[in-house]
Short mmCIF file of C-alpha atoms and ligand atoms in Angstrom, two decimals:
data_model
loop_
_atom_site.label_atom_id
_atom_site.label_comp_id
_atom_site.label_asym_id
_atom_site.label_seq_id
_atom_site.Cartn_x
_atom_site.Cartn_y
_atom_site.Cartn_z
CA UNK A 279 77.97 108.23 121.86
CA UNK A 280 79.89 107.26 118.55
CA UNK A 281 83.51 108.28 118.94
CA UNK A 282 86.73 107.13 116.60
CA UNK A 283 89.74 105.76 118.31
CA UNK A 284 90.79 103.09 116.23
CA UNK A 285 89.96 101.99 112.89
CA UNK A 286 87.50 99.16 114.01
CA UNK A 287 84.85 102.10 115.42
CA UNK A 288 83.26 102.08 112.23
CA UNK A 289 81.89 98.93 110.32
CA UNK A 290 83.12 97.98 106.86
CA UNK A 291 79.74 99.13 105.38
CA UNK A 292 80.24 102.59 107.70
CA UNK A 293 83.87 102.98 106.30
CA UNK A 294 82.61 102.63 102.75
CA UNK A 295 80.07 105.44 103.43
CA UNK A 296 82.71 107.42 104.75
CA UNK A 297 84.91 107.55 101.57
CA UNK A 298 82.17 108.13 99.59
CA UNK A 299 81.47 111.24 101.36
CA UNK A 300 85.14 111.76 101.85
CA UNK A 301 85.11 111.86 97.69
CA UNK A 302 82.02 113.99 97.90
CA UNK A 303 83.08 116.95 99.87
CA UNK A 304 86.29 116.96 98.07
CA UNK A 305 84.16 117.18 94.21
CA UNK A 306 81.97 119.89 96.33
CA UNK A 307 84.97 121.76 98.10
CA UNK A 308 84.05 125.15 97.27
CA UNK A 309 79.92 124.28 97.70
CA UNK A 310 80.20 124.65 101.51
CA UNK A 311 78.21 122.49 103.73
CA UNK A 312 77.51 124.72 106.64
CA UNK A 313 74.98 122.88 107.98
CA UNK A 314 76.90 119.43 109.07
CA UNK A 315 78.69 121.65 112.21
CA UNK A 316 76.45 124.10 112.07
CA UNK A 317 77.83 126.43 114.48
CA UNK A 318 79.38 123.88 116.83
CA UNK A 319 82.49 123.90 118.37
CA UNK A 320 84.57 120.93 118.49
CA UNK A 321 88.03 121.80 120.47
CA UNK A 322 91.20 119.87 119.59
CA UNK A 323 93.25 118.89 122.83
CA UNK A 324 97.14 118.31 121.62
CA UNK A 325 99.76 116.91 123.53
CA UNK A 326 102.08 116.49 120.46
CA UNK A 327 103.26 118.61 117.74
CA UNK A 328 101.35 118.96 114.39
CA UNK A 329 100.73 120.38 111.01
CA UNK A 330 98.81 117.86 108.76
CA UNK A 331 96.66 116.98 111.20
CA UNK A 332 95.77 120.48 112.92
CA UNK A 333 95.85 122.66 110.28
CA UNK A 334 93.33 119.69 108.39
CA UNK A 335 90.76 119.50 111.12
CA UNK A 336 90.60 123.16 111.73
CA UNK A 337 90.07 124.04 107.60
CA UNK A 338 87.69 121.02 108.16
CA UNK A 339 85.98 121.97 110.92
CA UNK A 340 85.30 125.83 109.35
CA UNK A 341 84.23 124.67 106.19
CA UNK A 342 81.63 122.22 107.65
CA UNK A 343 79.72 125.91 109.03
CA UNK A 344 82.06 125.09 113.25
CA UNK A 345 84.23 126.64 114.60
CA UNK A 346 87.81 125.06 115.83
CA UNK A 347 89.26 125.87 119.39
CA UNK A 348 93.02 124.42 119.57
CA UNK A 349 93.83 123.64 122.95
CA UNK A 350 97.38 122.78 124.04
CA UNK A 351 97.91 120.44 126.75
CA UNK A 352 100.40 122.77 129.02
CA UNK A 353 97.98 125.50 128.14
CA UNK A 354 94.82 124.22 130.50
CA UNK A 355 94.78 122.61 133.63
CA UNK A 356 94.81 119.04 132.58
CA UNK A 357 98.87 120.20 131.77
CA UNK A 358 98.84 121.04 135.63
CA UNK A 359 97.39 117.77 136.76
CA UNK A 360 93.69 118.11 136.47
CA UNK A 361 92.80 114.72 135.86
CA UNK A 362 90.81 113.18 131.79
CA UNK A 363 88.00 112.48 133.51
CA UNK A 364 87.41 116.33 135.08
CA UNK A 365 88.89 117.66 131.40
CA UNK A 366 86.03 115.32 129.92
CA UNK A 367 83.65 115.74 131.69
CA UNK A 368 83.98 120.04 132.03
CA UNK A 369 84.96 120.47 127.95
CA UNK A 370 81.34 118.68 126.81
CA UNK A 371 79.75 120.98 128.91
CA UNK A 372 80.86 123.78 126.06
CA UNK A 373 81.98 122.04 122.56
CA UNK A 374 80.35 119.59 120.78
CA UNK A 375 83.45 117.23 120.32
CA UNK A 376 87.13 116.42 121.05
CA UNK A 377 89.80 115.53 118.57
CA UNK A 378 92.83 114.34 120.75
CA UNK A 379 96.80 114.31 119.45
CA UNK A 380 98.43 112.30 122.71
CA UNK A 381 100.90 109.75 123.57
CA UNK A 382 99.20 107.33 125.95
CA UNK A 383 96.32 105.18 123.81
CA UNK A 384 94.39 105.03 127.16
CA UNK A 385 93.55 109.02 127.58
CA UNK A 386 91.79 108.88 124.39
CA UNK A 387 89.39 105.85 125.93
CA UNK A 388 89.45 107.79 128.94
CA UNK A 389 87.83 111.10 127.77
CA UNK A 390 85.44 108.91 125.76
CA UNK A 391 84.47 107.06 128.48
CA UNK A 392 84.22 110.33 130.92
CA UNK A 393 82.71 113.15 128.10
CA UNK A 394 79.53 113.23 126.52
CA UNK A 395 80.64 114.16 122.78
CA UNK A 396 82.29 112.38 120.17
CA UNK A 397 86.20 112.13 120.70
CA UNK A 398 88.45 111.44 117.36
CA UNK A 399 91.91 110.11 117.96
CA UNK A 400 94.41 112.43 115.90
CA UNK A 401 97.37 110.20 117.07
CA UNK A 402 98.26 107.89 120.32
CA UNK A 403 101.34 105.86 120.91
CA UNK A 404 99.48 102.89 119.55
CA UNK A 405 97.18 104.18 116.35
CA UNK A 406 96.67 106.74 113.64
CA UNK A 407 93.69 106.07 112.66
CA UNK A 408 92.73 109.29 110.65
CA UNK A 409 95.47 108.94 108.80
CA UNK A 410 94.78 104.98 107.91
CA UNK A 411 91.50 105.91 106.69
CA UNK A 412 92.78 109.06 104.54
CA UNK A 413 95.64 106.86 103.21
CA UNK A 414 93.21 103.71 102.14
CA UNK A 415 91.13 106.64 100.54
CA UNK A 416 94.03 107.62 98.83
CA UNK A 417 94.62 104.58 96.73
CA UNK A 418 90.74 103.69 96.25
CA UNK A 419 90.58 106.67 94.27
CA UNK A 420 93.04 106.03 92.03
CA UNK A 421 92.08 102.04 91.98
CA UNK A 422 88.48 101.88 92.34
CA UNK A 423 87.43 103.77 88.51
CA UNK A 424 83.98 103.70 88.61
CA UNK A 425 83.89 100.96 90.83
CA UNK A 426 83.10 101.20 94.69
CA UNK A 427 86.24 102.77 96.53
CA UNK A 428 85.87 100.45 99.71
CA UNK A 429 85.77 97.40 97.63
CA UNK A 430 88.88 98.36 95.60
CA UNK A 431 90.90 97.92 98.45
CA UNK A 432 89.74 94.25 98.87
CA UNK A 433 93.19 91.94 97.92
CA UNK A 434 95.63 94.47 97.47
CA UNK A 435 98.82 94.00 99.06
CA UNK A 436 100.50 96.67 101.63
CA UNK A 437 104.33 96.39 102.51
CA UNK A 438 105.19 98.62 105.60
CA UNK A 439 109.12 98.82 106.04
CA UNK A 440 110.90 100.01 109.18
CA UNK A 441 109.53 100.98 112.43
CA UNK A 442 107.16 97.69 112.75
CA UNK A 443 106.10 98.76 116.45
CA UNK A 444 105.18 102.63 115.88
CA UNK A 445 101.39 103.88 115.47
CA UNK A 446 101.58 103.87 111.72
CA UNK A 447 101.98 100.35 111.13
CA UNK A 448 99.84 99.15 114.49
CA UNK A 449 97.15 101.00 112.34
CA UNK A 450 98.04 99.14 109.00
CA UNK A 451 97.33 95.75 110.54
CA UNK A 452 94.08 96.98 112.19
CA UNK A 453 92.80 99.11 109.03
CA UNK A 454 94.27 96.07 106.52
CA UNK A 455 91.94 93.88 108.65
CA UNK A 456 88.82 96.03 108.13
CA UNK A 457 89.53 96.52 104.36
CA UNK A 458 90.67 93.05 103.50
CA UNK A 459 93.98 94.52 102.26
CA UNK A 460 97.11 92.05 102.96
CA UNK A 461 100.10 93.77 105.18
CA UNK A 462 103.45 92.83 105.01
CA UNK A 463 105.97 94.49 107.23
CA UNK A 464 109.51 94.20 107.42
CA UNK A 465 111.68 95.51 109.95
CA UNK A 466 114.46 94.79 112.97
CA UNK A 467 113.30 91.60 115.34
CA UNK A 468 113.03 93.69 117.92
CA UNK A 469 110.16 95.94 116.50
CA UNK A 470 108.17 93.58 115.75
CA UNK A 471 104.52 94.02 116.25
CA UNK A 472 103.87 93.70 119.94
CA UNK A 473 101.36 92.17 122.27
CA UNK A 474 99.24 95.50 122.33
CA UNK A 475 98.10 95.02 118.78
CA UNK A 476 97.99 91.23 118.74
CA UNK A 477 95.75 91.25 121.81
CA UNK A 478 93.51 93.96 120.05
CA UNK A 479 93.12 91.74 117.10
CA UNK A 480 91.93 88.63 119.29
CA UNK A 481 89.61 90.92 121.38
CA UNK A 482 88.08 91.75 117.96
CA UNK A 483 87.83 88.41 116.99
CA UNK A 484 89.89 89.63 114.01
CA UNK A 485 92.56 86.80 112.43
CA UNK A 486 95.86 88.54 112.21
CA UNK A 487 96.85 88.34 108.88
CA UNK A 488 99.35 90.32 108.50
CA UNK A 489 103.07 88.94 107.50
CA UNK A 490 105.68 90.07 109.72
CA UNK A 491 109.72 89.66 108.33
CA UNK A 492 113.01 90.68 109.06
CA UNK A 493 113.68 91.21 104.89
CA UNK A 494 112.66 94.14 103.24
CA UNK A 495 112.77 92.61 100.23
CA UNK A 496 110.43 89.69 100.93
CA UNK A 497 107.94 92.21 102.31
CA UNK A 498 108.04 94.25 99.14
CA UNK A 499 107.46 91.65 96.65
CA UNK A 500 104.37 91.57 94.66
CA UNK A 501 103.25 95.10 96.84
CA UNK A 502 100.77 97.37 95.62
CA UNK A 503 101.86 100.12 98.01
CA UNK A 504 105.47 100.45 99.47
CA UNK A 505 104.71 102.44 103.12
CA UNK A 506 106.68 104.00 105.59
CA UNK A 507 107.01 106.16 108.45
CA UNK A 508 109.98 108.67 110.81
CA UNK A 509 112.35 105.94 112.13
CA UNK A 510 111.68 107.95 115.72
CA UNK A 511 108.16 109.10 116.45
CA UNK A 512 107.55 111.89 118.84
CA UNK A 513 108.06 110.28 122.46
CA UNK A 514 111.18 108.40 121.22
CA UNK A 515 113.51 110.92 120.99
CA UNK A 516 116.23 109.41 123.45
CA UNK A 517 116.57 106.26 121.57
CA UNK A 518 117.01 107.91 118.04
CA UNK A 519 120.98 106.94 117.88
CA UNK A 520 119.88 102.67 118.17
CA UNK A 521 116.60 103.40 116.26
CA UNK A 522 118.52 104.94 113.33
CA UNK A 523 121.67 101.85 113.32
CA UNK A 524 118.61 99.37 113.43
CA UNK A 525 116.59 100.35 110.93
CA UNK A 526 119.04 101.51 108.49
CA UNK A 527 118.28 98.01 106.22
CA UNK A 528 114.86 99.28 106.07
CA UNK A 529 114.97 102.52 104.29
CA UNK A 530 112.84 102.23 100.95
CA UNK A 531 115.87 103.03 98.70
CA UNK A 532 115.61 103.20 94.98
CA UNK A 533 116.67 99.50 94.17
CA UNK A 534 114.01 98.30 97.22
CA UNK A 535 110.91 100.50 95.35
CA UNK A 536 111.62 98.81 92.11
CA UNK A 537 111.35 95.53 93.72
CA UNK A 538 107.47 96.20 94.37
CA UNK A 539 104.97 96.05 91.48
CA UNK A 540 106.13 98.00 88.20
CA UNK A 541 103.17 100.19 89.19
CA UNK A 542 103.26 100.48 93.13
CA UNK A 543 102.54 103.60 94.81
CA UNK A 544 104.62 105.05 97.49
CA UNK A 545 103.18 106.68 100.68
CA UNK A 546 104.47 108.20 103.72
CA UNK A 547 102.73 109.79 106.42
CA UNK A 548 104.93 112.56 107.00
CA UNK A 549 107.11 114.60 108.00
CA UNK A 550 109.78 112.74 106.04
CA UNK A 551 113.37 112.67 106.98
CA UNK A 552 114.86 112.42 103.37
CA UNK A 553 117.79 109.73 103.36
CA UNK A 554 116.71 107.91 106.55
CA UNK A 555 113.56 105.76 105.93
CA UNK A 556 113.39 106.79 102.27
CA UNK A 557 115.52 108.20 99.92
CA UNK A 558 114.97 111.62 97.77
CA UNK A 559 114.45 109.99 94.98
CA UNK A 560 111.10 107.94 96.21
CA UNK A 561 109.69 110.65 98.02
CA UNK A 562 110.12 112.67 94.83
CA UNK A 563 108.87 109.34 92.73
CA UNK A 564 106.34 109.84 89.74
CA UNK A 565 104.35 107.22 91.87
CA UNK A 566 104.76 109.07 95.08
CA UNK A 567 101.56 110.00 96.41
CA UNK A 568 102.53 112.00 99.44
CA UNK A 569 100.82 114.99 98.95
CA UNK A 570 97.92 113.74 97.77
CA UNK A 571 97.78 111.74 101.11
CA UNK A 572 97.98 115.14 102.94
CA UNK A 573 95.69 117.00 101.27
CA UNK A 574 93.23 114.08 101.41
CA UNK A 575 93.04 114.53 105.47
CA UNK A 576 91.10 117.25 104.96
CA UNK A 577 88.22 115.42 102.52
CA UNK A 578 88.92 112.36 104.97
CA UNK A 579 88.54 113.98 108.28
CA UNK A 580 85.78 116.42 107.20
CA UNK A 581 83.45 113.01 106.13
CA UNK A 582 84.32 111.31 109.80
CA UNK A 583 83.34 114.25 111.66
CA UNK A 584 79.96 114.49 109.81
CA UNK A 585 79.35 111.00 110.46
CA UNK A 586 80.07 111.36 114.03
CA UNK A 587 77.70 114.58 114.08
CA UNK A 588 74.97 113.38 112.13
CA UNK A 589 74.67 110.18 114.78
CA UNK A 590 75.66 112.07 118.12
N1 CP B 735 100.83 112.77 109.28
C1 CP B 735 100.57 113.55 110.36
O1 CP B 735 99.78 113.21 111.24
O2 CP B 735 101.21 114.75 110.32
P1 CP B 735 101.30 115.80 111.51
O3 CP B 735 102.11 115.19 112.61
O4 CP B 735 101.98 117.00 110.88
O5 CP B 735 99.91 116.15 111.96
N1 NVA B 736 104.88 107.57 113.93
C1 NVA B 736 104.88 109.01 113.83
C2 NVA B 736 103.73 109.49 113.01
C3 NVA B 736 103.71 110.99 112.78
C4 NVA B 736 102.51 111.41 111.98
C5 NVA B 736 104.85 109.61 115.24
O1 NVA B 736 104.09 109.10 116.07
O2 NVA B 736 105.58 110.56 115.50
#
């Protein structure tokens, strides 16, 4: 069963097909394609707030002919202690996949490894992966011309600043892997990228290439794309006083943008918090591409689930 929990699930060559269909359903928008979900259900199962990501899938999932069945965790059993494996094993009997928002990486493996449909990870403690792919679709679009998108990632240079350790930048080192893009990350010592990542990375056989520094500034020199995330993602709540001291050096600041290429993008996955990891005035940059990152989850997400369909 083909699922996508982490960025590595598809192939290079499978990654490039899914941008070009990502760019193809978002040209064809209003020319629905009924027949890719064709009256399947595919339930997502959050454990974590959302509004990118749920209100993206469901649009997505309706205008690919399914229908979308949002399940909160406290609202069924499993929030009551029935175990993945029963919640796996009982939701396949009646939708056709499972896209899962959750904090432990492991429940996502564990309802692939129990159900029988294909399971998308909409965010764990450890990776983002819909978000990675919608974000490197992002800039191919507006670097590949008539070019290849996939390809036009090949060289470019990614500087992640801040919270090193969080889900967005585990997913920058795994996706910059896959699409030969170079990440440098800057951020406190003490969030460096841990052991989780590195040992994924030797598992896959996969160099890690990726730059890791304590100066912002080093990490933003020569970037293509300046990239950063909440200073406290949803689980971390309790150590938001320490998170926000720490990574106050990291906050992409007006000087810190300009350091970057004279035509670097900025990108965020948001929600923002204006003032702590980047100022008004980059969110609200002429080369700030947040919103076209949002919208693109729906083209993005719409092209994965077809894939995953088509080969279920
Ligand atoms: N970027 C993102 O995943 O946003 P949500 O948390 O709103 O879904
Ligand atoms: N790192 C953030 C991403 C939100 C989309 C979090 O996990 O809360």
């Amino acid at each position: 069963m083909p699922h996508f929990l982490k960025e590595t699930d598809f192939t290079a060559r499978q990654a490039a097909a899914v941008f070009d269909l990502a760019r193809k359903l978002k040209r064809e928008r209003r020319a629905a394609r009924p027949a890719d979900l064709d009256r399947q259900t595919w339930a997502l199962l959050f454990s974590k707030s959302s509004t990118r990501t749920r209100v993206s899938f469901e649009v997505g999932i309706h205008e690919l002919g399914g229908n979308p069945l949002f399940l909160n965790k406290n609202d069924i059993q499993l929030g009551r202690g029935e175990t993945v494996a029963d919640t796996a094993r009982v939701l396949s009997r009646f939708v056709h996949g499972l896209i899962v928002r959750t904090f432990a990486h492991s429940e996502v493996e564990e309802l692939a490894r129990w159900g029988s449909v294909p399971v998308i990870n909409a965010l764990t403690d450890f990776l983002h992966p819909c978000q990675i792919y919608t974000d490197a679709f992002t800039l191919a679009e507006r670097w590949a011309g008539n070019g290849a998108l996939f390809d036009s990632l090949r060289g470019r240079k990614l500087a992640f600043l801040g919270d090193t350790a969080c889900n967005m930048a585990n997913s920058w080192i795994l996706g910059g892997s896959l699409f030969g893009m170079k990440i440098a990350l800057a951020g406190p010592a003490a969030f460096a990228p841990g052991n989780e990542i590195r040992s994924l990375l030797e598992r896959e056989k996969r160099p890690a290439e990726f730059l890791f520094t304590t100066d912002p500034f080093e990490a933003v020199r020569a970037a293509d794309v300046v990239y950063t995330d909440v200073w406290v993602s949803m689980g971390k709540e309790e150590e938001k006083r320490e998170r926000l001291a720490q990574m106050a050096p990291y906050s992409v600041t007006e000087k810190l943008f300009a350091a970057a290429k004279p035509d670097a993008f900025f990108m965020h996955c948001l929600p923002a918090h204006e003032g702590e990891e980047a100022a008004k005035a980059v969110l609200e940059h002429p080369r700030s591409i947040i919103f076209d990152e949002a919208e693109n989850r729906l083209h993005t997400q719409k092209a994965i689930m077809a894939t995953l369909a088509a080969s279920a």
